Coordinates of C-alpha atoms and ligand atoms in Angstrom, one line a residue:
M20 CA 21.3 1.7 -12.3
K21 CA 23.7 4.7 -11.6
V22 CA 20.8 7.3 -9.8
L23 CA 20.5 3.5 -7.2
L24 CA 24.0 2.9 -6.5
K25 CA 25.1 6.8 -5.0
A26 CA 22.3 7.0 -3.2
Q27 CA 22.4 6.6 0.2
S28 CA 19.0 8.4 1.4
V29 CA 16.4 5.8 -0.6
V30 CA 12.4 6.0 0.3
V31 CA 9.4 3.2 -2.1
L32 CA 6.6 4.1 -2.2
T33 CA 4.6 1.4 -3.3
G34 CA 0.6 0.3 -4.1
A35 CA -1.6 -2.6 -4.9
G36 CA 0.7 -3.8 -7.6
V37 CA 3.8 -4.3 -6.1
S38 CA 1.2 -7.5 -4.4
A39 CA 0.4 -8.3 -8.0
E40 CA 2.5 -11.3 -7.9
S41 CA 1.3 -12.8 -4.9
G42 CA -1.9 -13.6 -6.5
I43 CA -4.0 -10.2 -4.7
D44 CA -6.2 -8.5 -7.1
T45 CA -5.5 -4.7 -7.8
F46 CA -8.5 -2.2 -8.2
R47 CA -7.5 -0.4 -11.6
D48 CA -5.5 -1.5 -14.4
S49 CA -6.1 -0.9 -18.2
K50 CA -7.7 -3.8 -18.9
G51 CA -10.5 -3.2 -16.9
S52 CA -10.4 -6.3 -14.8
G53 CA -9.1 -4.5 -11.6
L54 CA -11.3 -5.1 -8.5
W55 CA -13.2 -1.2 -8.9
S56 CA -14.1 -2.2 -12.0
R57 CA -16.3 -5.1 -11.2
Y58 CA -17.3 -3.3 -7.4
N59 CA -18.9 -0.2 -7.0
P60 CA -16.1 1.3 -3.9
Q61 CA -19.1 4.2 -2.6
E62 CA -21.4 0.8 -1.5
L63 CA -17.7 -0.9 -0.1
A64 CA -15.9 1.5 1.2
T65 CA -16.9 4.9 1.9
P66 CA -17.9 5.5 5.9
Q67 CA -21.4 5.9 4.7
A68 CA -21.0 2.5 2.8
F69 CA -20.1 1.0 6.8
S70 CA -23.3 3.1 7.8
A71 CA -25.5 1.2 5.9
D72 CA -24.8 -2.0 6.1
P73 CA -22.3 -2.9 8.2
E74 CA -22.4 -6.7 7.6
L75 CA -21.6 -6.9 3.7
V76 CA -18.7 -4.3 4.5
W77 CA -17.1 -6.4 6.7
K78 CA -17.9 -9.4 4.3
W79 CA -15.6 -7.2 1.9
Y80 CA -12.7 -7.5 3.9
E81 CA -12.7 -10.2 5.9
W82 CA -12.5 -12.1 2.4
R83 CA -9.4 -9.1 1.4
R84 CA -7.8 -10.0 4.4
D85 CA -8.3 -14.3 4.1
R86 CA -7.3 -13.7 0.7
A87 CA -4.2 -11.8 1.7
R88 CA -3.9 -14.4 4.4
T89 CA -3.6 -17.8 2.1
A90 CA -1.3 -15.5 -0.1
S91 CA 2.8 -15.0 0.5
P92 CA 5.7 -12.1 -0.6
N93 CA 6.6 -12.1 -3.7
P94 CA 10.5 -11.2 -4.3
A95 CA 9.6 -7.1 -4.9
H96 CA 8.3 -7.7 -1.1
R97 CA 11.6 -9.0 -0.1
V98 CA 14.0 -7.2 -2.4
I99 CA 11.6 -4.4 -1.0
S100 CA 12.4 -5.3 2.9
S101 CA 16.2 -6.0 2.3
W102 CA 17.3 -1.8 1.6
E103 CA 16.5 -1.6 5.0
N104 CA 20.6 -2.7 5.4
R105 CA 21.5 -1.6 1.5
F106 CA 20.6 2.3 2.3
K107 CA 21.9 4.1 4.6
S108 CA 18.9 6.2 5.0
F109 CA 14.9 3.9 4.0
L110 CA 11.8 4.2 4.6
L111 CA 9.0 2.4 2.9
V112 CA 5.4 4.5 1.9
S113 CA 2.3 2.0 1.1
Q114 CA -0.9 2.2 0.4
N115 CA -1.5 -1.2 0.6
V116 CA -3.8 -2.9 3.5
D117 CA -2.7 -6.9 3.0
G118 CA 0.1 -7.2 5.0
L119 CA 2.8 -8.7 2.9
H120 CA 5.2 -6.3 2.7
Q121 CA 5.6 -6.5 6.5
R122 CA 5.4 -10.4 6.2
A123 CA 8.3 -9.6 4.1
G124 CA 10.2 -8.0 6.8
S125 CA 9.6 -4.9 5.8
K126 CA 9.7 -2.8 9.4
K127 CA 10.4 0.9 8.0
I128 CA 7.2 1.5 6.3
I129 CA 4.5 4.1 6.7
C130 CA 1.3 2.7 6.2
L131 CA -1.2 5.1 4.5
H132 CA -4.5 3.3 4.3
G133 CA -4.5 1.5 7.8
S134 CA -4.4 -2.6 7.8
A135 CA -6.6 -4.4 7.0
T136 CA -4.8 -6.7 9.9
E137 CA -6.5 -4.5 12.9
V138 CA -10.0 -3.5 14.2
R139 CA -10.5 0.6 15.8
C140 CA -13.3 0.4 17.9
T141 CA -15.7 3.0 16.4
R142 CA -16.4 4.9 19.4
S143 CA -12.3 4.7 21.4
T144 CA -10.6 5.0 18.2
K145 CA -8.4 2.3 19.6
V146 CA -7.1 -0.4 17.5
F147 CA -6.6 -3.7 17.8
L148 CA -5.2 -7.0 16.0
K149 CA -8.0 -8.9 14.7
P150 CA -8.5 -12.4 15.4
D151 CA -8.4 -15.0 13.0
A152 CA -12.0 -15.1 13.5
F153 CA -15.5 -13.1 14.5
E154 CA -17.6 -14.9 16.7
Q155 CA -20.1 -12.5 15.0
I156 CA -20.3 -10.1 12.3
P157 CA -20.4 -7.4 12.6
P158 CA -18.1 -7.8 15.6
Y159 CA -18.0 -5.0 18.6
C160 CA -15.8 -4.1 20.6
L161 CA -15.8 -5.1 25.0
C162 CA -17.2 -2.1 25.0
G163 CA -20.7 -1.9 23.2
S164 CA -19.7 -0.4 20.3
M165 CA -19.2 -2.1 16.7
F166 CA -15.3 -2.2 15.0
R167 CA -14.7 -1.2 12.3
P168 CA -11.8 -2.1 9.8
N169 CA -8.5 -0.2 10.6
I170 CA -8.4 0.8 6.7
V171 CA -8.3 4.7 5.4
W172 CA -11.3 4.6 3.2
F173 CA -13.3 7.3 0.8
G174 CA -13.4 10.6 2.0
E175 CA -11.4 10.1 5.1
S176 CA -8.5 11.3 6.6
L177 CA -4.8 9.1 6.3
P178 CA -3.3 9.1 10.3
P179 CA -2.0 11.4 11.2
G180 CA 1.9 12.6 10.6
A181 CA 1.9 10.0 7.8
M182 CA 2.1 12.6 4.6
E183 CA 4.2 14.6 6.7
S184 CA 7.0 12.2 7.4
A185 CA 6.4 11.2 4.3
Y186 CA 7.0 14.5 2.6
E187 CA 9.7 14.7 5.2
R188 CA 12.0 12.0 3.8
I189 CA 11.0 12.5 -0.4
S190 CA 12.3 16.4 0.0
N191 CA 15.7 15.0 2.0
C192 CA 16.4 12.2 -0.4
D193 CA 18.8 10.8 -3.1
A194 CA 16.0 8.7 -5.5
L195 CA 11.7 8.3 -4.7
V196 CA 11.7 4.1 -5.7
V197 CA 8.0 3.9 -6.9
V198 CA 6.2 0.6 -7.1
G199 CA 3.0 -0.8 -9.5
T200 CA 0.7 2.1 -8.1
S201 CA -1.9 3.5 -10.7
L202 CA -1.2 7.2 -9.2
A203 CA -4.7 7.5 -9.0
V204 CA -5.3 8.3 -5.3
Y205 CA -4.4 11.4 -3.7
P206 CA -2.4 12.5 -1.3
A207 CA -0.7 9.9 -1.2
A208 CA -0.2 10.2 -5.5
N209 CA 0.8 13.9 -4.9
L210 CA 4.2 12.0 -3.7
V211 CA 5.6 12.0 -6.5
P212 CA 5.5 15.4 -7.8
T213 CA 6.7 16.5 -5.1
A214 CA 9.8 14.8 -5.5
L215 CA 9.8 15.5 -9.7
Q216 CA 9.4 19.1 -8.2
Y217 CA 12.7 19.3 -5.7
G218 CA 14.1 18.0 -8.2
I219 CA 14.1 13.9 -7.0
P220 CA 14.8 11.1 -9.5
V221 CA 12.0 9.2 -9.4
I222 CA 12.0 5.3 -11.0
E223 CA 8.7 4.3 -11.6
I224 CA 8.2 0.1 -11.8
N225 CA 4.7 -0.6 -12.8
V226 CA 3.5 -2.8 -16.2
E227 CA 2.8 0.1 -17.8
A228 CA 3.8 3.8 -17.8
G229 CA 2.0 6.2 -16.0
D230 CA 0.8 10.1 -15.9
F231 CA 4.7 10.2 -14.9
S232 CA 6.4 8.4 -16.9
S233 CA 7.2 10.7 -19.8
R234 CA 8.7 12.0 -16.5
T235 CA 10.2 9.5 -14.5
I236 CA 12.4 6.2 -15.1
S237 CA 10.1 3.6 -16.3
L238 CA 10.8 0.9 -16.0
L239 CA 8.0 -1.4 -17.6
G240 CA 7.3 -5.2 -16.0
K241 CA 7.0 -7.2 -13.3
A242 CA 7.7 -5.5 -10.1
G243 CA 8.4 -9.9 -9.0
E244 CA 11.0 -9.4 -12.2
V245 CA 11.9 -5.9 -11.8
L246 CA 13.5 -5.1 -8.8
P247 CA 15.1 -8.5 -8.2
D248 CA 17.7 -7.7 -11.5
L249 CA 17.7 -3.9 -9.9
D250 CA 19.0 -4.9 -6.8
R251 CA 21.0 -7.7 -8.4
G252 CA 22.5 -5.3 -10.3
L253 CA 23.9 -3.4 -7.6
D254 CA 25.3 -5.9 -5.6
E255 CA 27.5 -6.6 -8.8
H256 CA 29.3 -2.5 -8.2
Ligands
OAD15 P1 -4.3 0.3 -8.2 O1 -4.8 -0.5 -8.7 O2 -4.4 1.4 -8.6 O3 -2.7 0.1 -8.9 C1 -1.6 -0.5 -8.7 C2 -0.7 -1.2 -10.7 O4 0.0 -1.5 -10.7 C3 -1.4 -0.7 -12.2 O5 -0.1 0.6 -12.6 C4 -0.9 -2.1 -12.7 O6 0.0 -1.2 -13.9 C5 0.4 -1.7 -11.6 N1 1.0 -3.6 -11.9 C6 -0.6 -4.5 -11.7 N2 0.5 -5.4 -11.8 C7 1.5 -5.2 -11.7 C8 3.1 -6.2 -11.8 N3 2.6 -7.3 -11.2 N4 4.1 -4.9 -11.2 C9 4.4 -3.8 -11.7 N5 3.0 -2.9 -11.3 C10 2.1 -3.7 -11.2 O7 -3.7 0.4 -7.3 P2 -3.0 1.8 -6.3 O8 -2.3 2.6 -6.8 O9 -2.2 0.9 -4.8 O10 -7.1 2.2 -1.5 O11 -4.5 1.9 -5.1 C11 -4.7 3.2 -4.7 C12 -5.1 3.2 -3.4 O12 -7.0 2.7 -4.7 C13 -5.3 1.4 -3.3 O13 -4.7 1.9 -1.9 C14 -7.1 1.7 -1.9 C15 -7.9 1.8 -3.7 O14 -8.8 1.7 -3.8 C16 -7.7 2.2 0.2 O15 -8.5 1.1 -0.3 C17 -7.8 3.6 0.6

């Protein structure tokens, strides 16, 4: 892959599909088997849902956190983590909250949608690492306020500065590699048209083509197979 062979500065954007081969459910797919075809995001992933039924929302995130905890990073997570050493400048921007990138060793990472391994106090907004198990659901902070999952829900702002940093790095990079995302959720999805506008090559790895695929270098296949192939190709040169 010529684009990556010459690249000094690379940004990778990931979504749920990068963890699919680790056994983590994605949210959307063309077969209608994603989480959001079985569950209603308005009832589980909005501030209104949390106000209406914090116990239900907590149980949903505890279920997902348990799934993530018992899963292991796959070859795609490992290649992405190794790219921190391959390229002179590297940044991973992830929409995932499952912690698998970090467990594969990724350190240069911006988590656009928060983390399932953290909780946030609803009063002070302080973030804490989540214990393995809570004594009660919903859990409470020492200050007496309820904890909430440290997840960005629909209708909420992303962590301050997260998109700005991602835009800044993308505007200066040699290639954007987009892995396992439907690009259905904004503002994260805006990173791709932004890169295309700057004339930056976008390599897209997905099991199916998406809205931007006609304008990207689209590699159809599983992330856990395509990324190791791509990485071996870089070694051979
Ligand atoms: P989606 O579930 O919307 O998209 C997953 C994408 O991964 C789809 O395009 C699949 O075709 C692709 N895919 C599935 N298996 C794959 C594999 N083995 N290799 C490569 N690609 C594969 O997930 P996201 O785009 O991450 O937000 O969704 C964005 C946001 O919507 C999530 O962060 C979440 C959700 O609501 C919050 O929870 C705030």
